[in-house]
XYZ file of C-alpha atoms in Angstrom:
461
model
C -66.310 40.581 49.256
C -65.162 42.428 46.415
C -67.545 43.353 43.635
C -67.853 41.660 40.450
C -65.034 42.926 38.137
C -65.176 43.834 34.846
C -62.666 43.263 32.122
C -61.190 46.673 31.121
C -58.142 45.248 28.869
C -58.931 42.609 25.857
C -55.985 40.835 27.326
C -58.688 38.763 29.575
C -58.925 34.865 29.961
C -60.211 32.029 28.683
C -62.787 29.522 30.167
C -64.635 25.851 28.930
C -67.543 24.262 30.564
C -68.708 20.726 31.507
C -71.244 18.309 31.127
C -73.705 18.825 33.659
C -77.281 17.705 34.351
C -80.594 19.311 34.602
C -82.915 16.944 35.675
C -82.093 14.650 39.618
C -83.172 11.552 37.398
C -80.662 8.636 37.129
C -81.148 9.667 33.027
C -79.686 13.064 33.519
C -77.021 13.620 31.054
C -73.508 13.447 33.047
C -70.539 13.664 31.112
C -67.811 11.844 33.022
C -67.564 10.054 36.651
C -66.337 11.493 39.457
C -64.292 9.339 42.346
C -63.127 9.891 45.981
C -64.568 7.822 49.120
C -65.578 10.260 51.145
C -69.466 11.059 50.657
C -70.075 15.391 50.400
C -72.612 16.589 52.772
C -76.069 17.913 51.459
C -77.520 20.418 53.783
C -80.464 22.293 53.249
C -79.661 26.007 51.052
C -78.915 28.434 53.185
C -80.086 31.971 51.507
C -77.043 34.470 50.476
C -74.579 32.179 51.960
C -71.514 33.179 49.901
C -68.616 31.165 49.192
C -65.085 32.228 47.585
C -65.577 29.950 44.790
C -68.774 28.993 43.220
C -68.549 25.955 40.668
C -71.658 25.253 38.499
C -71.835 21.746 37.781
C -70.927 18.336 38.794
C -69.163 16.834 35.473
C -66.013 16.259 34.410
C -64.610 19.520 34.604
C -66.730 20.967 37.817
C -65.439 18.184 39.987
C -62.004 17.943 38.328
C -61.472 22.044 38.817
C -63.119 21.817 42.032
C -60.490 18.974 43.839
C -57.638 20.618 42.154
C -58.705 23.822 43.290
C -59.070 22.654 47.174
C -55.867 20.083 47.105
C -53.701 23.745 46.769
C -54.684 24.146 50.346
C -55.759 27.624 49.994
C -59.358 27.268 50.920
C -61.216 26.151 54.346
C -64.263 23.363 54.143
C -66.982 25.319 52.123
C -65.151 27.811 50.853
C -65.631 25.629 47.423
C -69.299 24.873 46.431
C -70.993 22.909 43.671
C -74.047 23.454 42.101
C -75.603 20.148 40.298
C -79.190 18.971 40.161
C -78.302 15.324 39.548
C -78.206 12.351 41.847
C -75.609 10.158 39.396
C -72.738 11.372 37.578
C -71.819 9.130 34.527
C -68.960 7.836 32.666
C -69.897 9.017 29.394
C -67.035 8.358 27.061
C -68.063 4.781 28.230
C -71.537 4.706 26.480
C -69.512 3.536 22.914
C -68.740 0.775 25.051
C -72.090 0.232 26.306
C -73.075 0.306 22.794
C -70.568 -2.104 21.615
C -71.106 -4.750 24.093
C -68.513 -4.323 26.389
C -69.582 -2.723 29.359
C -73.005 -1.743 31.121
C -73.833 1.101 31.398
C -74.248 0.902 35.332
C -71.038 0.156 36.160
C -69.509 3.514 34.437
C -71.845 5.439 37.148
C -71.743 6.977 40.554
C -73.745 8.574 42.876
C -72.290 12.147 42.525
C -72.857 12.933 46.041
C -69.894 10.180 47.008
C -67.435 12.082 44.175
C -67.392 15.365 46.224
C -64.519 15.767 48.712
C -66.665 16.654 52.245
C -64.500 20.011 52.203
C -66.493 21.440 49.429
C -70.555 21.959 49.754
C -72.140 20.323 47.377
C -75.823 22.145 46.211
C -77.672 19.369 45.047
C -80.165 21.259 43.195
C -80.599 23.059 39.601
C -79.413 27.120 38.684
C -81.471 29.231 37.372
C -79.834 32.641 37.000
C -76.589 34.348 36.613
C -76.288 37.560 37.958
C -72.378 38.430 37.479
C -72.515 42.055 38.153
C -74.078 41.230 41.688
C -71.475 38.149 42.061
C -74.689 35.817 42.951
C -76.429 33.235 41.135
C -80.013 32.374 41.999
C -81.082 28.686 42.649
C -83.918 26.529 41.118
C -84.807 26.779 44.700
C -85.282 30.594 45.218
C -82.397 30.834 47.455
C -79.500 33.049 46.038
C -75.644 32.268 46.495
C -72.907 34.989 46.382
C -69.358 34.237 45.486
C -65.894 36.214 44.801
C -65.094 33.909 42.468
C -67.471 31.770 39.811
C -66.502 28.649 37.554
C -68.932 27.746 35.219
C -69.028 24.120 33.969
C -72.662 22.215 33.103
C -71.826 21.041 29.999
C -74.525 20.955 27.162
C -77.648 19.603 26.240
C -78.113 16.574 24.529
C -81.369 17.172 22.888
C -83.474 14.174 21.068
C -86.735 16.147 20.355
C -84.134 18.057 18.096
C -85.228 15.349 15.548
C -88.413 14.811 14.429
C -89.395 11.161 15.472
C -86.325 10.066 17.050
C -87.767 10.462 21.107
C -90.569 7.782 20.145
C -88.229 6.168 18.294
C -85.529 5.590 20.822
C -87.942 4.770 23.377
C -89.501 2.381 21.646
C -87.841 -1.433 21.965
C -89.080 -2.978 18.528
C -87.247 -0.212 16.599
C -84.005 -0.747 15.600
C -83.529 3.360 16.331
C -80.957 3.715 19.115
C -78.370 6.622 20.534
C -75.334 5.987 22.288
C -75.495 9.430 24.199
C -77.669 9.089 26.730
C -77.872 6.627 29.871
C -81.122 5.832 29.064
C -81.034 4.806 25.418
C -77.464 3.860 25.374
C -77.411 0.127 26.256
C -80.251 -0.430 23.166
C -77.508 -0.235 20.729
C -76.052 -3.689 21.096
C -79.027 -5.501 20.855
C -80.026 -3.324 17.458
C -76.510 -4.778 16.023
C -77.210 -8.309 17.371
C -80.035 -8.709 16.033
C -80.098 -6.999 12.287
C -79.388 -10.056 9.824
C -79.830 -7.753 7.004
C -80.664 -4.732 5.447
C -79.539 -0.985 5.353
C -77.903 0.278 8.522
C -77.250 3.476 8.718
C -75.009 5.658 11.165
C -75.625 9.557 11.605
C -73.841 12.539 12.811
C -75.240 16.222 13.180
C -74.687 19.724 12.312
C -73.208 22.144 14.781
C -71.743 20.886 18.198
C -71.030 17.499 19.021
C -69.672 16.092 22.410
C -66.543 13.635 21.385
C -67.054 14.161 18.077
C -65.674 10.904 17.087
C -68.349 9.071 18.715
C -70.514 8.800 15.767
C -68.781 6.679 13.430
C -66.835 4.681 17.026
C -70.092 3.086 16.944
C -70.656 2.137 12.994
C -66.944 0.696 13.187
C -67.486 -1.617 16.132
C -71.304 -2.873 14.585
C -69.832 -3.777 11.100
C -66.414 -5.486 12.994
C -69.382 -7.352 14.925
C -71.176 -7.764 11.165
C -67.911 -9.214 9.796
C -67.380 -11.715 12.612
C -70.781 -12.971 11.790
C -70.302 -13.107 8.568
C -73.049 -10.523 7.852
C -70.790 -8.001 5.917
C -67.717 -8.518 3.597
C -65.885 -5.340 3.376
C -64.120 -6.411 0.191
C -67.379 -6.862 -1.514
C -70.188 -4.918 0.258
C -72.395 -4.900 -2.509
C -73.033 -8.715 -1.757
C -73.273 -7.975 1.764
C -76.756 -8.937 3.403
C -76.083 -5.803 5.109
C -75.232 -2.226 3.493
C -73.690 0.226 6.078
C -73.922 3.802 5.106
C -72.736 7.080 7.156
C -74.580 9.655 7.189
C -72.348 13.288 8.436
C -73.282 16.805 8.371
C -69.373 17.408 7.663
C -67.949 17.345 4.060
C -65.430 14.731 5.616
C -65.058 12.093 7.813
C -63.476 14.129 11.089
C -62.785 17.493 11.576
C -58.449 17.205 11.359
C -57.297 16.636 8.255
C -54.536 14.196 9.220
C -57.367 11.953 10.950
C -59.946 12.383 8.199
C -57.605 10.837 5.526
C -56.840 8.050 7.956
C -61.109 7.613 8.048
C -61.546 8.386 4.656
C -59.618 5.609 3.299
C -60.945 3.034 6.073
C -64.139 4.043 5.113
C -63.215 3.022 1.299
C -61.096 0.051 1.904
C -64.177 -1.194 4.120
C -67.215 0.072 1.744
C -69.397 2.457 3.926
C -71.138 4.289 1.771
C -70.534 8.334 2.379
C -73.488 9.901 2.668
C -71.667 13.726 3.064
C -73.209 16.840 4.315
C -76.539 14.768 4.834
C -77.966 16.439 8.563
C -80.782 14.558 9.497
C -84.213 16.238 10.871
C -86.910 13.581 11.080
C -87.323 9.785 11.723
C -90.430 8.454 10.075
C -91.252 4.935 10.609
C -88.323 3.182 8.832
C -87.631 6.340 6.976
C -84.481 8.898 7.497
C -84.874 12.506 6.066
C -82.103 14.155 5.320
C -81.230 18.042 4.296
C -78.549 18.671 2.235
C -75.912 21.910 2.043
C -77.706 23.028 -0.640
C -81.652 22.576 0.833
C -83.037 19.239 -0.312
C -84.437 16.769 1.597
C -83.522 13.407 1.321
C -85.231 10.272 2.200
C -83.300 7.454 2.697
C -84.753 3.620 4.109
C -83.110 1.885 6.745
C -83.247 -1.478 8.834
C -81.557 -0.008 11.393
C -80.287 3.278 12.361
C -78.001 4.706 14.879
C -78.909 8.404 15.260
C -76.640 11.057 17.150
C -78.925 14.129 17.977
C -78.018 17.610 17.953
C -76.578 19.137 20.977
C -76.116 22.726 22.306
C -75.847 25.190 25.702
C -78.518 25.168 28.704
C -80.812 27.647 28.370
C -79.904 28.936 31.828
C -76.458 29.683 30.324
C -77.379 30.947 26.601
C -79.699 33.324 28.337
C -77.434 34.528 30.545
C -74.827 37.586 30.410
C -72.044 35.101 30.392
C -72.980 33.898 27.030
C -71.859 34.497 23.602
C -74.378 34.723 20.107
C -73.411 31.112 20.084
C -75.282 29.974 23.560
C -71.355 29.404 25.160
C -69.658 31.148 28.131
C -67.722 33.983 26.404
C -64.465 33.251 27.424
C -60.525 33.871 26.076
C -59.078 30.754 24.114
C -55.571 30.377 25.975
C -56.661 31.615 29.652
C -60.121 30.288 30.528
C -61.615 33.224 31.987
C -64.377 35.230 30.923
C -64.232 38.490 28.125
C -66.341 40.686 30.128
C -66.580 39.287 34.157
C -62.717 38.883 35.544
C -63.608 36.758 38.523
C -65.768 34.146 35.914
C -64.324 31.215 34.752
C -65.480 28.434 32.431
C -64.095 25.141 30.962
C -65.587 21.611 29.133
C -68.499 21.380 27.116
C -70.106 24.569 27.997
C -67.566 26.862 27.297
C -66.903 29.175 24.058
C -63.136 27.237 23.731
C -63.006 26.159 19.834
C -61.678 22.662 20.561
C -63.838 19.523 20.735
C -65.309 18.845 23.388
C -64.110 15.881 25.635
C -62.691 14.838 28.693
C -59.421 14.543 27.796
C -59.683 18.384 26.970
C -60.397 18.853 30.232
C -57.453 17.246 31.844
C -55.594 19.966 29.823
C -58.346 22.998 30.671
C -58.702 22.374 34.748
C -54.856 23.226 35.600
C -54.674 25.987 33.948
C -58.210 27.376 34.641
C -57.031 26.811 38.275
C -53.864 28.170 37.993
C -54.938 31.472 37.024
C -57.791 31.181 39.345
C -55.519 30.836 42.199
C -53.508 33.617 41.130
C -56.712 35.911 40.336
C -57.445 35.680 43.902
C -53.686 37.009 45.171
C -53.928 39.752 42.557
C -51.768 38.141 39.757
C -52.021 37.785 35.612
C -53.681 34.556 34.134
C -51.179 32.700 31.982
C -52.664 31.943 28.450
C -51.116 28.500 28.788
C -54.200 26.428 27.143
C -53.374 25.665 23.489
C -56.753 24.093 22.516
C -55.103 20.120 23.599
C -57.714 17.233 22.821
C -58.258 13.729 21.913
C -60.291 11.242 20.641
C -59.542 7.821 21.147
C -61.629 6.342 17.573
C -62.563 2.279 18.040
C -62.095 1.301 14.798
C -62.686 -2.152 15.389
C -62.990 -4.604 18.515
C -59.576 -4.584 19.513
C -57.909 -1.837 17.993
C -57.940 2.385 18.150
C -56.335 5.341 16.121
C -55.528 7.844 18.951
C -56.282 11.251 17.486
C -54.764 14.052 19.835
C -54.657 17.655 18.562
C -54.254 21.360 19.620
C -56.432 24.555 18.309
C -56.125 24.493 14.333
C -56.434 21.340 13.887
C -52.865 20.569 14.881
C -52.038 16.953 15.664
C -50.306 16.960 19.063
C -49.372 13.584 19.395
C -48.518 12.151 22.793
C -46.722 8.879 21.445
C -44.755 10.648 18.567
C -41.801 10.934 20.399
C -42.032 7.113 20.539
C -41.818 7.318 16.560
C -45.373 5.890 16.316
C -47.918 7.286 14.223
C -51.335 7.722 15.792
C -53.711 7.832 12.876
C -52.599 3.845 12.700
C -54.808 2.217 14.778
C -53.205 -0.040 17.257
C -53.792 -2.362 20.027
C -52.328 -0.822 22.805
C -54.621 2.239 22.034
C -57.306 0.423 22.189
C -56.898 -0.438 25.826
C -56.177 2.532 26.761
C -59.969 3.354 25.594
C -61.640 0.569 27.216
C -59.790 -0.338 30.444
C -56.684 2.945 31.256
C -59.010 5.760 30.681
C -62.127 4.842 32.459
C -60.259 3.529 35.602
C -57.944 6.566 35.904
C -61.264 8.887 35.441
C -62.807 7.980 38.701
C -59.534 7.029 40.169
C -57.565 9.922 39.932
C -59.044 12.694 37.054
C -62.500 13.692 39.224
C -60.024 13.908 42.401
C -57.973 16.403 40.504
C -54.882 14.446 40.354
C -54.590 13.512 36.583
C -53.155 15.726 34.126
C -53.726 13.923 30.935
C -50.859 13.569 28.761
C -48.497 15.163 31.270
C -49.557 12.230 34.123
C -50.301 12.383 37.497
C -50.879 15.611 39.581
C -48.555 15.323 42.575
C -49.548 18.805 43.924
């Protein structure tokens, strides 16, 4: 086995990291799901066991990359290992649909082991530490694995406790506080929407990194549409409506990409939604929400219903490792997905430092680049700087319509259907069926098997 290789030139690499659960429970935070018919063997950990590739994380990125590597035909059985403690793998983008009453959460999960090809080795346990100078990782059991190449894709942590009072409020079945960002809490959202007949509804978005930055307002638009159809909200005369709606976001605008932010701001104004910009929720106190504004001022707003998006960040075992940058994410090159210091370390998905929106769609573009460059590295080749930051956010704007935001680094739109003359900032029914029906299907049918390339279609090799 080659010793840990350090990059000595600035023309290094890049990576990204995907969702990974830290607890082996049904509520483990898992990005999306996986799909293969065969079941992986879950054998005991072998101390100091060597693998050509160790993949940390069995979420969307970890599974997609593992299977794309396997499909290259260059690895023997158990050359590639996956480390993940989760029992279940969740298609997390579907939790917005659960919150809107369109899906049930159980239909969006699969046993993790059932999604792993039997030629891959699954260590169904947690990871403790990285030792990249020794090409070694230490598992939660204390056992060690050595590797030739390491892919770090454990996702990020959704931290309910980051907002004072939120864990208790979200767990209380009698409160009208909910959150679509965890398996345990997402199913509470729609019943709270259904039972509200009047009063103030607040939907929040926190400061910092958020998985799928459009989701905090997707659930708001669905709730607004539900109340409109129930006669409880009139977009043209919100002041006379039984229900009042406010969007409280730590951002200065509706969305991080100017084109779509402009379109969403127009929707907000047309539909009479109050905009509480640069309001970061820090506490839930009964029916009072406490926000901190950009200037440090604290503001308290009473609510009758509140959907809360908690703060998120890197897992401690990544943040405290030699692989992390100052923000705690795996420090990779923006275009190659290769680590900036360790040449045999890669990352994709949410745990990576890639400066793009953290979505499943981003992984469809990141995984082929990482796979190609890792395989080239095994043969002594150079990394190709092929990732341009592509990501996508299908923004539900009502039941039956979606604004399909697609963009790359710098917030530059990169729209798949522009060649057909369609402006994707205009909500359309066809995009709604992509979000509701096609994406969940193709995720389990192809993506986690390594055969879906997003806008580029199916991967045949």
